[in-house]
CSV table of C-alpha atoms in Angstrom, one decimal:
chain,number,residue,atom,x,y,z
A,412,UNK,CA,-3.0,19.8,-27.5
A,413,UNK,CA,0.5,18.3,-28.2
A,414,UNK,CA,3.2,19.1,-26.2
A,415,UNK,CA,6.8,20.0,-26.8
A,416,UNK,CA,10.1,18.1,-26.5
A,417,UNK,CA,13.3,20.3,-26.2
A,418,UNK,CA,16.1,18.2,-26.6
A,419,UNK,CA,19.9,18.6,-25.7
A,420,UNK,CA,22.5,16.7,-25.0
A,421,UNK,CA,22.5,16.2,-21.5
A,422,UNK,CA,25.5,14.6,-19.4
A,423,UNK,CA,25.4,11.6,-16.9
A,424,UNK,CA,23.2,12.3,-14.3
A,425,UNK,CA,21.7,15.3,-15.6
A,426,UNK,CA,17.9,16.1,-14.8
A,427,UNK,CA,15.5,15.6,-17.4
A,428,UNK,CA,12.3,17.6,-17.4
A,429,UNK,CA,9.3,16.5,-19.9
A,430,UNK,CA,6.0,17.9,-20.3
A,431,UNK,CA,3.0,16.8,-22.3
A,432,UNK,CA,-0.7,17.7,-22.1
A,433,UNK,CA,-0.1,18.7,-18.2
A,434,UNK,CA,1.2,15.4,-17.7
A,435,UNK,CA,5.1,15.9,-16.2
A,436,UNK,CA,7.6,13.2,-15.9
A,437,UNK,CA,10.8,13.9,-14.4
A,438,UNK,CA,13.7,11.6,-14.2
A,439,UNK,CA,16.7,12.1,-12.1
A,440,UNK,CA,19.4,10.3,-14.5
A,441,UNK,CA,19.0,10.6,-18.1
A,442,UNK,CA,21.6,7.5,-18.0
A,443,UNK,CA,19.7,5.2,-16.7
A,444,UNK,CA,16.3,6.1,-19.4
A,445,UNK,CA,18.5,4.6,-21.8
A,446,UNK,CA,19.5,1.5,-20.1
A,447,UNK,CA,16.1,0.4,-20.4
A,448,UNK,CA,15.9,-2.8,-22.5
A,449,UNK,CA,12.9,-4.9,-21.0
A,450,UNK,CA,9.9,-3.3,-20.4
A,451,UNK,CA,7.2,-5.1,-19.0
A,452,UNK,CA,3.4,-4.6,-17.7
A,453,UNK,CA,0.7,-5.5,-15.3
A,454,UNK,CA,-2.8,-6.9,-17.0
A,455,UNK,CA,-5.8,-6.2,-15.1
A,456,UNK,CA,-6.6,-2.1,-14.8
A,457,UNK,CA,-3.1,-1.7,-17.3
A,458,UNK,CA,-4.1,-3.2,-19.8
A,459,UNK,CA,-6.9,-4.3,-19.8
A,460,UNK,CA,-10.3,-4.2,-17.8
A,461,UNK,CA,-13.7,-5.8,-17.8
A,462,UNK,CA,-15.7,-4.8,-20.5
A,463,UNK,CA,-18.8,-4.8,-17.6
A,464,UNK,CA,-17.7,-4.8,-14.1
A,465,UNK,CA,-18.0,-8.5,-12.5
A,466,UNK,CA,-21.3,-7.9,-11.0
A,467,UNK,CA,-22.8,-7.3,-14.3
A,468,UNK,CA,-21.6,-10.5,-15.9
A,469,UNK,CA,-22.3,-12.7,-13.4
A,470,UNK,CA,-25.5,-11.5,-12.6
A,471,UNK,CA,-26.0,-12.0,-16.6
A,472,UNK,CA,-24.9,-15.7,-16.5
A,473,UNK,CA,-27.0,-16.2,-13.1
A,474,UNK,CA,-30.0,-14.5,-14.9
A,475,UNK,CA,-29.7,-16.5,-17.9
A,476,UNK,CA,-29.3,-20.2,-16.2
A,477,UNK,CA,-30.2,-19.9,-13.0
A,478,UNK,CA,-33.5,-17.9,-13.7
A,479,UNK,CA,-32.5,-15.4,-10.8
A,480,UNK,CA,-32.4,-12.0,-11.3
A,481,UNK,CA,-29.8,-10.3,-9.0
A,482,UNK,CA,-28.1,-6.9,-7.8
A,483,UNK,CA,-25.3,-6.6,-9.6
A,484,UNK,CA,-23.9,-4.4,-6.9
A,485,UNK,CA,-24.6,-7.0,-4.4
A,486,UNK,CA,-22.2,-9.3,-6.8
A,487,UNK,CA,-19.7,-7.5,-7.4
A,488,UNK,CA,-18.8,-6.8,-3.5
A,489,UNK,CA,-19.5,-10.8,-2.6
A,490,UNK,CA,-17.2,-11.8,-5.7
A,491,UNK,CA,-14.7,-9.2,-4.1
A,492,UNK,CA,-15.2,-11.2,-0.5
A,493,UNK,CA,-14.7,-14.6,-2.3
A,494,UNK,CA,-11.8,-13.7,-4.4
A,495,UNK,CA,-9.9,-12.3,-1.4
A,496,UNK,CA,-11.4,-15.1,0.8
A,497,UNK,CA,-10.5,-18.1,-1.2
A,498,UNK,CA,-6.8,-16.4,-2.6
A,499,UNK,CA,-5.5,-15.6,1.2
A,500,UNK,CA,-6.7,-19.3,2.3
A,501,UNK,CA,-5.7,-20.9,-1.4
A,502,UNK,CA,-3.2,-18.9,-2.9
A,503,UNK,CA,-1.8,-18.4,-6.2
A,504,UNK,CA,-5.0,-19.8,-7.9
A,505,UNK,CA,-4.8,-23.4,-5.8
A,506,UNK,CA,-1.5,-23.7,-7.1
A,507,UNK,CA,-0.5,-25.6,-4.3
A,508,UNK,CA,-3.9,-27.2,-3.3
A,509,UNK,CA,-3.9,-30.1,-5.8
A,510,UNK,CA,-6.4,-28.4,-7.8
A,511,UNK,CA,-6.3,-26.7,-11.3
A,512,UNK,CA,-7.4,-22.9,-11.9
A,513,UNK,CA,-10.4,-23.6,-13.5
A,514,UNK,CA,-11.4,-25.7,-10.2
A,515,UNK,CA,-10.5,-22.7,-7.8
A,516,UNK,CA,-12.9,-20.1,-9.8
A,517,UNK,CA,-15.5,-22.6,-9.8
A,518,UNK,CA,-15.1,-22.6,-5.5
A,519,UNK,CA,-14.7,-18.3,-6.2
A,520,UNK,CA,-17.9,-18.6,-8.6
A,521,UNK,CA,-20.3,-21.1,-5.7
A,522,UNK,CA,-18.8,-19.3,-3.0
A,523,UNK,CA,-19.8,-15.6,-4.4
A,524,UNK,CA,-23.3,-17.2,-5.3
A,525,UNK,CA,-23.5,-18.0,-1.7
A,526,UNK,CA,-22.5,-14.8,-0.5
A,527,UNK,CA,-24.6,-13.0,-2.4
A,528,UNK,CA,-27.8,-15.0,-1.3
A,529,UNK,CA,-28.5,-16.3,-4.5
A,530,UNK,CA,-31.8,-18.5,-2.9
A,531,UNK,CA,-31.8,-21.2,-5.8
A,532,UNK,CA,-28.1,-22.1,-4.7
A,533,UNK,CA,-29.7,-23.7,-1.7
A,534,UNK,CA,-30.9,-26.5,-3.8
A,535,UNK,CA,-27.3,-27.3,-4.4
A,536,UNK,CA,-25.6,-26.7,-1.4
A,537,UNK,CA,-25.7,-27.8,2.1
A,538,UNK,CA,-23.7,-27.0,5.4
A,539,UNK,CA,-22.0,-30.0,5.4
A,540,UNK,CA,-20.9,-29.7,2.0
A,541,UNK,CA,-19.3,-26.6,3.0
A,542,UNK,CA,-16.8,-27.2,5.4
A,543,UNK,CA,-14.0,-26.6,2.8
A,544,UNK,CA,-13.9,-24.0,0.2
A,545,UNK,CA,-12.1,-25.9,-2.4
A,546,UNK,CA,-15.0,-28.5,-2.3
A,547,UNK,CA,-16.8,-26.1,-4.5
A,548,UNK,CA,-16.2,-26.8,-7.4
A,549,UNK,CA,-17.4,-30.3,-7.2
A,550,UNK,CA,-20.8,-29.0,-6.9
A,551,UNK,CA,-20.5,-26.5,-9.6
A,552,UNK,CA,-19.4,-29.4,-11.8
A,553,UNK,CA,-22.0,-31.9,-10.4
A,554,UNK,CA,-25.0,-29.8,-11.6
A,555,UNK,CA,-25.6,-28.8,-15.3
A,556,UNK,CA,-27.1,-25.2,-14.3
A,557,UNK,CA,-24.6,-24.6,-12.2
A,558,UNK,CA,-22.1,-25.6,-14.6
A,559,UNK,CA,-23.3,-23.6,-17.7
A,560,UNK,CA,-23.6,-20.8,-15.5
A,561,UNK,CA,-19.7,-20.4,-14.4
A,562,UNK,CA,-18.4,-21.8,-17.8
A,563,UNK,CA,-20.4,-18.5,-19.3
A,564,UNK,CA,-18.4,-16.4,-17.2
A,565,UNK,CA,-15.3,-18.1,-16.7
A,566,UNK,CA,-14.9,-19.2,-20.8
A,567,UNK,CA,-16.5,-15.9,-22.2
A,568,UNK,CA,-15.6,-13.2,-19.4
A,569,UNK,CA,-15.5,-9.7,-21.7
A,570,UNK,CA,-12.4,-7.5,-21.4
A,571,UNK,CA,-11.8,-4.2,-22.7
A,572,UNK,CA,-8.5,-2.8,-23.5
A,573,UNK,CA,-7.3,0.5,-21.6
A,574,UNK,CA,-6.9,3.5,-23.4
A,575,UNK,CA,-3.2,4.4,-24.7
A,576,UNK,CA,-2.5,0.8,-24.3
A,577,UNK,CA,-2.3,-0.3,-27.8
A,578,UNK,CA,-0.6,2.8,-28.9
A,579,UNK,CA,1.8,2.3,-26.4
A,580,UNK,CA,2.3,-1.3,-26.9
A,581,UNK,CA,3.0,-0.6,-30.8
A,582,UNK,CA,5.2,2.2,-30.6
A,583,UNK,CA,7.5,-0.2,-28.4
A,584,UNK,CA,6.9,-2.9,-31.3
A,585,UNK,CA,7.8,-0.7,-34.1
A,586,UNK,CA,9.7,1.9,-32.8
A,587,UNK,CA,11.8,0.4,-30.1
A,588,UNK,CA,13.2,-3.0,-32.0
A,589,UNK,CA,15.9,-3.5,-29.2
A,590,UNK,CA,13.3,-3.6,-26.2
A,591,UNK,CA,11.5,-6.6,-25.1
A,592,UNK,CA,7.8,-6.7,-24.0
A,593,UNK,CA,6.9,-8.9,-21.4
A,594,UNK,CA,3.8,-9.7,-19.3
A,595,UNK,CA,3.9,-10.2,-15.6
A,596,UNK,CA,0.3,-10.8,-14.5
A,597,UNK,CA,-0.9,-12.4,-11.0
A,598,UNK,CA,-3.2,-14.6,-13.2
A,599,UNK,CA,-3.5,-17.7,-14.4
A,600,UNK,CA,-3.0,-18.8,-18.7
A,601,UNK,CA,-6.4,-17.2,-19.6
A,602,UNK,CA,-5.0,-14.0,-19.4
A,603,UNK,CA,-3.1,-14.5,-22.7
A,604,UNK,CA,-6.3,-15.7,-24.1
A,605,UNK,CA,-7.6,-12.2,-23.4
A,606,UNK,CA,-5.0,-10.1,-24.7
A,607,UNK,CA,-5.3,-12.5,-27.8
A,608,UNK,CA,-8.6,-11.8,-28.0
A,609,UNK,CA,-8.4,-7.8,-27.4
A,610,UNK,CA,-5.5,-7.8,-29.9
A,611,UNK,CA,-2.8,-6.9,-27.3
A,612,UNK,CA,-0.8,-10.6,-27.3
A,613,UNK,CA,0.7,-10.0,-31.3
A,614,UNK,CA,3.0,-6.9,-29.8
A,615,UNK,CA,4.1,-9.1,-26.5
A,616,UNK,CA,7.2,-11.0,-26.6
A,617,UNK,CA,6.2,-13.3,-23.7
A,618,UNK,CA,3.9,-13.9,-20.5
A,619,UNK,CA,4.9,-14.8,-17.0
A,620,UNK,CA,1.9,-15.8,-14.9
A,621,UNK,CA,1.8,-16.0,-11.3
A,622,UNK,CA,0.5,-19.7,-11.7
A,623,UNK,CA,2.6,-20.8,-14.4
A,624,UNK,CA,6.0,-20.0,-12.3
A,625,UNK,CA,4.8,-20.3,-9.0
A,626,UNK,CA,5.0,-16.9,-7.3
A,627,UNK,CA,2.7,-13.8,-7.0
A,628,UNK,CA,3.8,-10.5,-7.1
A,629,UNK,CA,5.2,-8.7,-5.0
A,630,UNK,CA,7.7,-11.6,-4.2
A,631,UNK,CA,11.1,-10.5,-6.2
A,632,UNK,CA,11.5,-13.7,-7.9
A,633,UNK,CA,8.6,-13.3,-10.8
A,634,UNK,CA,10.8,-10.7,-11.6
A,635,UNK,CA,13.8,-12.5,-11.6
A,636,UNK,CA,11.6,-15.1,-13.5
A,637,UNK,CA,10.6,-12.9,-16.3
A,638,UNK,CA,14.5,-11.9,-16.5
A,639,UNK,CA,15.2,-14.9,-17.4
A,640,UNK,CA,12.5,-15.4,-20.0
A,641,UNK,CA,13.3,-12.7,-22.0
A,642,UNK,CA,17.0,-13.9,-21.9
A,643,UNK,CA,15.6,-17.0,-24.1
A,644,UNK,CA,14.1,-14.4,-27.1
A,645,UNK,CA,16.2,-14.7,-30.0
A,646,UNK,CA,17.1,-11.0,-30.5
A,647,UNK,CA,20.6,-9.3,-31.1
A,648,UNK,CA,22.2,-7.7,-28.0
A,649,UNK,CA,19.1,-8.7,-25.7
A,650,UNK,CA,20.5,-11.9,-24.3
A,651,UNK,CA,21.9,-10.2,-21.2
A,652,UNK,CA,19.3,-8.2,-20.0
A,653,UNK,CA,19.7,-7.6,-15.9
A,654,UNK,CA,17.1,-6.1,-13.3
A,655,UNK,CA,18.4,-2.8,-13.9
A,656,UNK,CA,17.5,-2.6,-17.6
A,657,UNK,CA,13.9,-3.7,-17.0
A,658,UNK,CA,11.1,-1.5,-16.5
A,659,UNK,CA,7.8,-2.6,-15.1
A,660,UNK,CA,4.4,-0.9,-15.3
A,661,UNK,CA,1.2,-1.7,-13.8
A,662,UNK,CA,-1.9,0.2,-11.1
A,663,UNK,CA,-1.2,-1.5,-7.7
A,664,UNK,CA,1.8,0.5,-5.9
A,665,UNK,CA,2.6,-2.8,-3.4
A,666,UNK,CA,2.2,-5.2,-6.2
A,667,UNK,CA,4.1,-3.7,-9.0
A,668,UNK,CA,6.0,-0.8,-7.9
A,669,UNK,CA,7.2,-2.3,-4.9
A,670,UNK,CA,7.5,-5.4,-5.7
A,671,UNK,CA,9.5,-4.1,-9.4
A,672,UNK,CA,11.6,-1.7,-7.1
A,673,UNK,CA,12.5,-4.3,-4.2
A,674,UNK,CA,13.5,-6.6,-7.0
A,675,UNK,CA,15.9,-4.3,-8.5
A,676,UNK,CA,14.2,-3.2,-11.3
A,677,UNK,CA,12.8,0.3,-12.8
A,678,UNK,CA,9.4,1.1,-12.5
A,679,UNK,CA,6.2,3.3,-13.1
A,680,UNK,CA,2.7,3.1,-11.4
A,681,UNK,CA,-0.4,3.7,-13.5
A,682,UNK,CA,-1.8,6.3,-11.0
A,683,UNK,CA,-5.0,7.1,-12.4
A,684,UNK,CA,-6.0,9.7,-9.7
A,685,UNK,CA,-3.1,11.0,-8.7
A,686,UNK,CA,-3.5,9.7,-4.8
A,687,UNK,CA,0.1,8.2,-4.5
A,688,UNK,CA,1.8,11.2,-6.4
A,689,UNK,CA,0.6,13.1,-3.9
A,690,UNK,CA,0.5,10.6,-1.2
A,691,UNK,CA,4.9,11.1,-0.4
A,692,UNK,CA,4.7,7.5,-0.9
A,693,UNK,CA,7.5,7.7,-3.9
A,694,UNK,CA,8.4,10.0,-6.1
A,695,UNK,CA,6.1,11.7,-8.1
A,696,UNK,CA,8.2,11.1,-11.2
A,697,UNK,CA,7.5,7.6,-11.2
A,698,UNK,CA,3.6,8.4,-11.4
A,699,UNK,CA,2.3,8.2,-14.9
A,700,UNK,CA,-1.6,8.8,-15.2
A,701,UNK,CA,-2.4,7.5,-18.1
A,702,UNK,CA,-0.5,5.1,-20.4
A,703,UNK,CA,-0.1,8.0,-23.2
A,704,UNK,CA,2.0,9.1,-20.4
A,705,UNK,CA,4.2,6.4,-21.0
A,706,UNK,CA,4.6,6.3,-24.5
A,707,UNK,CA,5.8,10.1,-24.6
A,708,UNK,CA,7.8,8.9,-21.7
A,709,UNK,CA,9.8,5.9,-24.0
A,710,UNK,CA,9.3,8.1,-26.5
A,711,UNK,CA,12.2,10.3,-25.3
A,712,UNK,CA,13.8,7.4,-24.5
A,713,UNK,CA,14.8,6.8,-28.0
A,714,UNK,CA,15.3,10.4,-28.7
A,715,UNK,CA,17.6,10.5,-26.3
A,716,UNK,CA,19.1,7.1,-27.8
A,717,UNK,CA,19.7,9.0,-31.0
A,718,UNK,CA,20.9,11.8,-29.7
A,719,UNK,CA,23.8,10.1,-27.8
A,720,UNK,CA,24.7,7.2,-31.3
Protein backbone atom coordinates (compact mmCIF):
# COMPACT_ATOMS: atom_id res chain seq x y z
CA UNK A 1 0.00 0.00 0.00
CA UNK A 2 1.62 3.47 -0.67
CA UNK A 3 1.50 5.86 1.81
CA UNK A 4 0.75 9.60 1.81
CA UNK A 5 2.93 12.70 1.98
CA UNK A 6 1.16 15.93 3.26
CA UNK A 7 3.38 18.72 2.59
CA UNK A 8 3.45 22.29 4.08
CA UNK A 9 5.69 24.74 4.55
CA UNK A 10 7.02 24.20 7.75
CA UNK A 11 9.37 26.90 9.73
CA UNK A 12 12.84 26.25 11.27
CA UNK A 13 12.60 23.80 13.71
CA UNK A 14 9.31 22.60 13.11
CA UNK A 15 8.48 18.82 13.62
CA UNK A 16 8.09 16.76 10.77
CA UNK A 17 5.87 13.63 10.89
CA UNK A 18 6.15 11.01 7.88
CA UNK A 19 4.38 7.83 7.46
CA UNK A 20 4.65 5.08 4.88
CA UNK A 21 3.54 1.39 4.91
CA UNK A 22 3.63 1.59 8.99
CA UNK A 23 7.04 2.61 8.70
CA UNK A 24 7.28 6.28 10.76
CA UNK A 25 10.10 8.64 10.64
CA UNK A 26 10.09 11.64 12.69
CA UNK A 27 12.60 14.33 12.61
CA UNK A 28 12.88 17.07 15.02
CA UNK A 29 14.26 19.96 12.56
CA UNK A 30 13.01 20.05 9.14
CA UNK A 31 16.24 22.48 8.80
CA UNK A 32 18.62 20.30 9.25
CA UNK A 33 16.84 17.28 6.47
CA UNK A 34 17.80 19.73 4.02
CA UNK A 35 21.35 20.40 4.95
CA UNK A 36 22.05 16.97 4.06
CA UNK A 37 24.58 16.86 1.19
CA UNK A 38 26.80 13.60 1.69
CA UNK A 39 25.15 10.65 2.33
CA UNK A 40 27.00 7.75 2.93
CA UNK A 41 26.48 3.77 3.86
CA UNK A 42 27.79 0.81 5.63
CA UNK A 43 28.45 -2.58 3.24
CA UNK A 44 28.02 -5.77 4.95
CA UNK A 45 23.99 -6.36 6.18
CA UNK A 46 23.29 -2.54 4.32
CA UNK A 47 24.00 -3.31 1.38
CA UNK A 48 24.85 -6.14 0.73
CA UNK A 49 25.02 -9.77 2.32
CA UNK A 50 26.29 -13.14 1.48
CA UNK A 51 24.52 -14.79 -1.00
CA UNK A 52 24.94 -18.24 1.39
CA UNK A 53 25.87 -17.60 4.89
CA UNK A 54 29.88 -18.27 5.44
CA UNK A 55 29.34 -21.73 6.61
CA UNK A 56 27.79 -22.72 3.46
CA UNK A 57 30.65 -21.51 1.25
CA UNK A 58 33.28 -22.60 3.07
CA UNK A 59 32.09 -25.87 3.66
CA UNK A 60 31.59 -25.78 -0.32
CA UNK A 61 35.22 -24.94 -1.06
CA UNK A 62 36.35 -27.48 1.82
CA UNK A 63 34.09 -30.12 0.27
CA UNK A 64 35.23 -29.57 -3.09
CA UNK A 65 39.33 -29.54 -2.44
CA UNK A 66 39.75 -30.89 0.67
CA UNK A 67 37.40 -33.93 0.08
CA UNK A 68 35.78 -33.18 3.59
CA UNK A 69 32.38 -32.86 4.06
CA UNK A 70 31.54 -30.50 7.02
CA UNK A 71 28.63 -28.80 9.19
CA UNK A 72 28.09 -25.75 7.92
CA UNK A 73 26.78 -24.59 11.20
CA UNK A 74 29.82 -25.77 12.86
CA UNK A 75 31.71 -23.26 10.19
CA UNK A 76 29.94 -20.59 10.38
CA UNK A 77 30.35 -20.15 14.44
CA UNK A 78 34.36 -21.19 14.15
CA UNK A 79 34.74 -18.51 11.25
CA UNK A 80 32.88 -16.12 13.74
CA UNK A 81 35.68 -17.17 16.62
CA UNK A 82 38.54 -16.65 14.06
CA UNK A 83 37.36 -13.46 12.55
CA UNK A 84 36.95 -11.95 16.07
CA UNK A 85 39.99 -13.82 17.26
CA UNK A 86 42.51 -12.80 14.72
CA UNK A 87 40.80 -8.83 14.22
CA UNK A 88 41.06 -8.03 18.20
CA UNK A 89 44.84 -9.55 18.14
CA UNK A 90 45.59 -8.16 14.29
CA UNK A 91 43.46 -5.39 13.72
CA UNK A 92 42.26 -3.57 10.81
CA UNK A 93 42.97 -6.58 8.46
CA UNK A 94 46.90 -6.77 9.56
CA UNK A 95 47.15 -3.41 8.60
CA UNK A 96 49.84 -2.86 10.95
CA UNK A 97 51.33 -6.41 11.13
CA UNK A 98 53.50 -6.27 7.93
CA UNK A 99 51.17 -8.40 6.19
CA UNK A 100 48.71 -7.77 3.28
CA UNK A 101 44.77 -8.53 3.56
CA UNK A 102 44.83 -11.33 1.52
CA UNK A 103 47.52 -12.93 4.04
CA UNK A 104 45.37 -12.16 7.19
CA UNK A 105 42.16 -14.15 5.65
CA UNK A 106 44.32 -16.85 4.76
CA UNK A 107 45.42 -16.97 8.87
CA UNK A 108 41.17 -16.37 9.39
CA UNK A 109 40.51 -19.22 6.61
CA UNK A 110 43.50 -22.09 8.43
CA UNK A 111 42.52 -20.87 11.74
CA UNK A 112 38.54 -21.47 11.18
CA UNK A 113 39.56 -24.87 9.54
CA UNK A 114 41.27 -25.58 12.71
CA UNK A 115 38.55 -24.63 14.85
CA UNK A 116 36.18 -26.32 13.24
CA UNK A 117 38.07 -29.75 13.45
CA UNK A 118 38.45 -30.14 9.89
CA UNK A 119 40.76 -33.68 10.47
CA UNK A 120 42.68 -33.49 7.02
CA UNK A 121 44.10 -30.02 8.31
CA UNK A 122 46.23 -32.06 10.55
CA UNK A 123 48.30 -33.12 7.71
CA UNK A 124 49.24 -29.51 7.30
CA UNK A 125 49.49 -28.14 10.56
CA UNK A 126 51.43 -28.77 13.65
CA UNK A 127 51.63 -27.14 17.23
CA UNK A 128 54.67 -25.64 16.72
CA UNK A 129 53.60 -24.14 13.59
CA UNK A 130 51.05 -22.49 15.57
CA UNK A 131 52.37 -20.38 17.95
CA UNK A 132 51.38 -17.22 15.93
CA UNK A 133 48.25 -16.62 14.11
CA UNK A 134 49.61 -14.64 11.39
CA UNK A 135 51.91 -17.62 10.46
CA UNK A 136 48.92 -19.05 8.72
CA UNK A 137 48.89 -18.05 5.87
CA UNK A 138 52.27 -19.45 4.99
CA UNK A 139 50.81 -22.83 5.26
CA UNK A 140 47.77 -22.00 3.34
CA UNK A 141 50.05 -20.79 0.59
CA UNK A 142 52.62 -23.70 1.02
CA UNK A 143 50.07 -26.35 0.10
CA UNK A 144 48.08 -26.39 -3.30
CA UNK A 145 44.77 -27.84 -1.65
CA UNK A 146 44.91 -25.59 0.84
CA UNK A 147 45.49 -22.85 -1.40
CA UNK A 148 42.68 -23.64 -3.99
CA UNK A 149 40.51 -24.00 -1.21
CA UNK A 150 40.73 -20.29 0.33
CA UNK A 151 41.27 -18.65 -3.13
CA UNK A 152 37.65 -20.24 -3.91
CA UNK A 153 36.23 -18.40 -1.17
CA UNK A 154 38.32 -15.55 -0.79
CA UNK A 155 38.35 -14.68 -4.96
CA UNK A 156 34.73 -15.85 -5.55
CA UNK A 157 32.83 -15.18 -2.14
CA UNK A 158 28.94 -14.61 -3.37
CA UNK A 159 27.11 -11.53 -2.18
CA UNK A 160 23.63 -10.54 -2.57
CA UNK A 161 22.41 -7.13 -2.56
CA UNK A 162 19.74 -6.07 0.23
CA UNK A 163 16.44 -5.22 -0.69
CA UNK A 164 15.59 -1.40 -1.29
CA UNK A 165 19.24 -0.90 -1.76
CA UNK A 166 19.44 -0.35 -5.36
CA UNK A 167 16.30 1.64 -5.43
CA UNK A 168 17.61 3.74 -2.88
CA UNK A 169 20.98 4.06 -4.23
CA UNK A 170 19.35 5.28 -7.71
CA UNK A 171 16.94 7.60 -6.52
CA UNK A 172 19.93 9.44 -4.77
CA UNK A 173 21.81 9.13 -8.32
CA UNK A 174 19.10 10.45 -10.35
CA UNK A 175 16.98 12.37 -8.25
CA UNK A 176 19.26 14.02 -5.80
CA UNK A 177 22.19 15.50 -8.32
CA UNK A 178 23.59 17.77 -5.47
CA UNK A 179 24.24 14.77 -2.88
CA UNK A 180 27.24 12.66 -2.82
CA UNK A 181 27.39 8.89 -2.16
CA UNK A 182 30.02 7.49 -0.36
CA UNK A 183 31.09 4.15 1.09
CA UNK A 184 32.45 3.77 4.52
CA UNK A 185 33.04 -0.05 5.03
CA UNK A 186 35.35 -1.72 7.83
CA UNK A 187 36.75 -3.83 4.87
CA UNK A 188 39.44 -4.16 2.92
CA UNK A 189 39.48 -3.12 -1.49
CA UNK A 190 37.46 -6.24 -2.25
CA UNK A 191 34.48 -4.77 -1.07
CA UNK A 192 34.32 -2.48 -4.19
CA UNK A 193 34.82 -5.47 -6.23
CA UNK A 194 31.56 -6.73 -4.73
CA UNK A 195 29.37 -3.89 -5.23
CA UNK A 196 30.93 -3.92 -8.86
CA UNK A 197 29.94 -7.09 -9.17
CA UNK A 198 26.21 -6.77 -7.57
CA UNK A 199 25.88 -3.55 -9.68
CA UNK A 200 25.83 -1.17 -6.66
CA UNK A 201 29.59 0.65 -7.37
CA UNK A 202 28.20 2.65 -10.85
CA UNK A 203 25.71 4.87 -8.35
CA UNK A 204 28.70 5.39 -5.62
CA UNK A 205 30.82 8.38 -5.83
CA UNK A 206 33.69 6.97 -3.81
CA UNK A 207 34.84 4.19 -1.16
CA UNK A 208 36.64 4.70 2.09
CA UNK A 209 37.87 1.37 3.51
CA UNK A 210 38.97 0.78 6.95
CA UNK A 211 42.38 -0.58 5.48
CA UNK A 212 42.92 1.73 2.78
CA UNK A 213 42.98 4.89 5.43
CA UNK A 214 43.93 3.31 8.36
CA UNK A 215 41.09 3.41 10.90
CA UNK A 216 37.96 1.22 11.76
CA UNK A 217 34.90 2.49 12.59
CA UNK A 218 33.76 3.71 15.22
CA UNK A 219 36.95 5.93 15.52
CA UNK A 220 35.65 9.58 14.28
CA UNK A 221 38.37 10.08 11.93
CA UNK A 222 37.07 7.56 8.86
CA UNK A 223 34.57 9.97 9.05
CA UNK A 224 36.52 12.90 8.93
CA UNK A 225 38.40 10.89 6.15
CA UNK A 226 35.48 10.35 3.97
CA UNK A 227 34.74 14.23 4.46
CA UNK A 228 37.47 14.91 2.87
CA UNK A 229 37.10 12.61 -0.06
CA UNK A 230 34.09 13.73 -1.22
CA UNK A 231 35.55 17.31 -0.93
CA UNK A 232 37.95 16.08 -4.03
CA UNK A 233 34.55 15.11 -6.42
CA UNK A 234 34.25 17.59 -9.01
CA UNK A 235 30.65 18.76 -8.43
CA UNK A 236 29.12 22.31 -8.24
CA UNK A 237 28.49 23.58 -4.63
CA UNK A 238 29.76 20.16 -3.04
CA UNK A 239 33.36 21.21 -2.32
CA UNK A 240 32.53 22.30 1.27
CA UNK A 241 30.72 19.61 2.57
CA UNK A 242 31.19 19.55 6.70
CA UNK A 243 30.14 16.68 9.34
CA UNK A 244 26.99 18.20 9.73
CA UNK A 245 25.74 17.85 6.07
CA UNK A 246 26.71 14.15 5.98
CA UNK A 247 24.49 11.39 6.72
CA UNK A 248 25.56 7.92 7.41
CA UNK A 249 23.62 4.70 7.23
CA UNK A 250 24.51 1.30 8.12
CA UNK A 251 23.15 -2.07 10.88
CA UNK A 252 25.67 -1.95 13.70
CA UNK A 253 24.44 0.92 16.36
CA UNK A 254 28.28 1.18 18.01
CA UNK A 255 29.85 1.03 14.68
CA UNK A 256 27.88 3.38 12.50
CA UNK A 257 25.52 5.32 14.55
CA UNK A 258 27.78 5.97 17.24
CA UNK A 259 30.59 6.21 15.71
CA UNK A 260 28.60 8.74 12.66
CA UNK A 261 27.00 10.71 15.73
CA UNK A 262 30.33 11.06 18.00
CA UNK A 263 31.97 12.25 14.80
CA UNK A 264 29.56 14.99 14.21
CA UNK A 265 27.61 13.68 11.67
CA UNK A 266 23.79 12.66 10.88
CA UNK A 267 22.75 9.30 10.99
CA UNK A 268 20.24 6.38 10.63
CA UNK A 269 20.56 2.70 11.82
CA UNK A 270 19.19 -0.08 9.58
CA UNK A 271 17.24 -1.74 12.51
CA UNK A 272 15.85 -4.67 10.97
CA UNK A 273 13.93 -5.81 14.15
CA UNK A 274 13.18 -3.07 15.72
CA UNK A 275 15.34 -3.97 19.15
CA UNK A 276 17.15 -0.55 19.45
CA UNK A 277 13.95 1.52 18.54
CA UNK A 278 12.60 0.04 21.35
CA UNK A 279 15.73 -0.45 23.28
CA UNK A 280 15.76 3.83 24.71
CA UNK A 281 19.06 3.48 23.25
CA UNK A 282 18.40 6.64 20.71
CA UNK A 283 15.71 7.95 19.30
CA UNK A 284 13.40 6.01 17.57
CA UNK A 285 13.37 8.45 14.66
CA UNK A 286 16.69 7.63 13.71
CA UNK A 287 15.59 3.85 13.31
CA UNK A 288 14.77 2.93 9.70
CA UNK A 289 13.79 -0.86 9.17
CA UNK A 290 14.30 -1.32 5.95
CA UNK A 291 16.16 0.79 3.32
CA UNK A 292 12.71 1.66 1.40
CA UNK A 293 12.51 3.41 4.66
CA UNK A 294 15.11 5.56 3.65
CA UNK A 295 14.43 6.39 0.31
CA UNK A 296 10.86 7.79 1.31
CA UNK A 297 12.90 9.36 3.98
CA UNK A 298 15.38 11.52 1.24
CA UNK A 299 12.57 11.44 -0.64
CA UNK A 300 10.95 14.21 1.46
CA UNK A 301 14.12 15.58 1.61
CA UNK A 302 13.87 16.96 -1.80
CA UNK A 303 10.24 17.74 -1.51
CA UNK A 304 10.98 19.74 1.12
CA UNK A 305 13.96 21.22 -1.05
CA UNK A 306 11.44 22.34 -3.53
CA UNK A 307 9.14 23.50 -1.42
CA UNK A 308 11.49 26.04 0.31
CA UNK A 309 13.53 27.25 -3.69
Amino acid sequence: MQGTISMKVFKQGESLSYSKSNDFINLSSVHQLMMIRLVTFDVTNTLLRPLSSVGEQYAAAIGEFLKVDCDEKNITKSFSDSYKTLGYAHPNFGRNCGISPKQWWASVFLDTLMHAGITSVDAFVSKDKCQKHLQLWKIVEGDSKLQKAFESVYGGFKWSVIDGALPLLRFLKHDCSDVLMGIISNNDDRVEGALNDTGLLKYIDFVITSHNCGFEKPDHRIFVHALKQSRKIAKPRLTSITLPEMLHIGDNFEKDYLGAKNAGCKALLLDTDDFYKQSGKLDPSHCIKNLLAGKDLLKTLVRLRSVAA
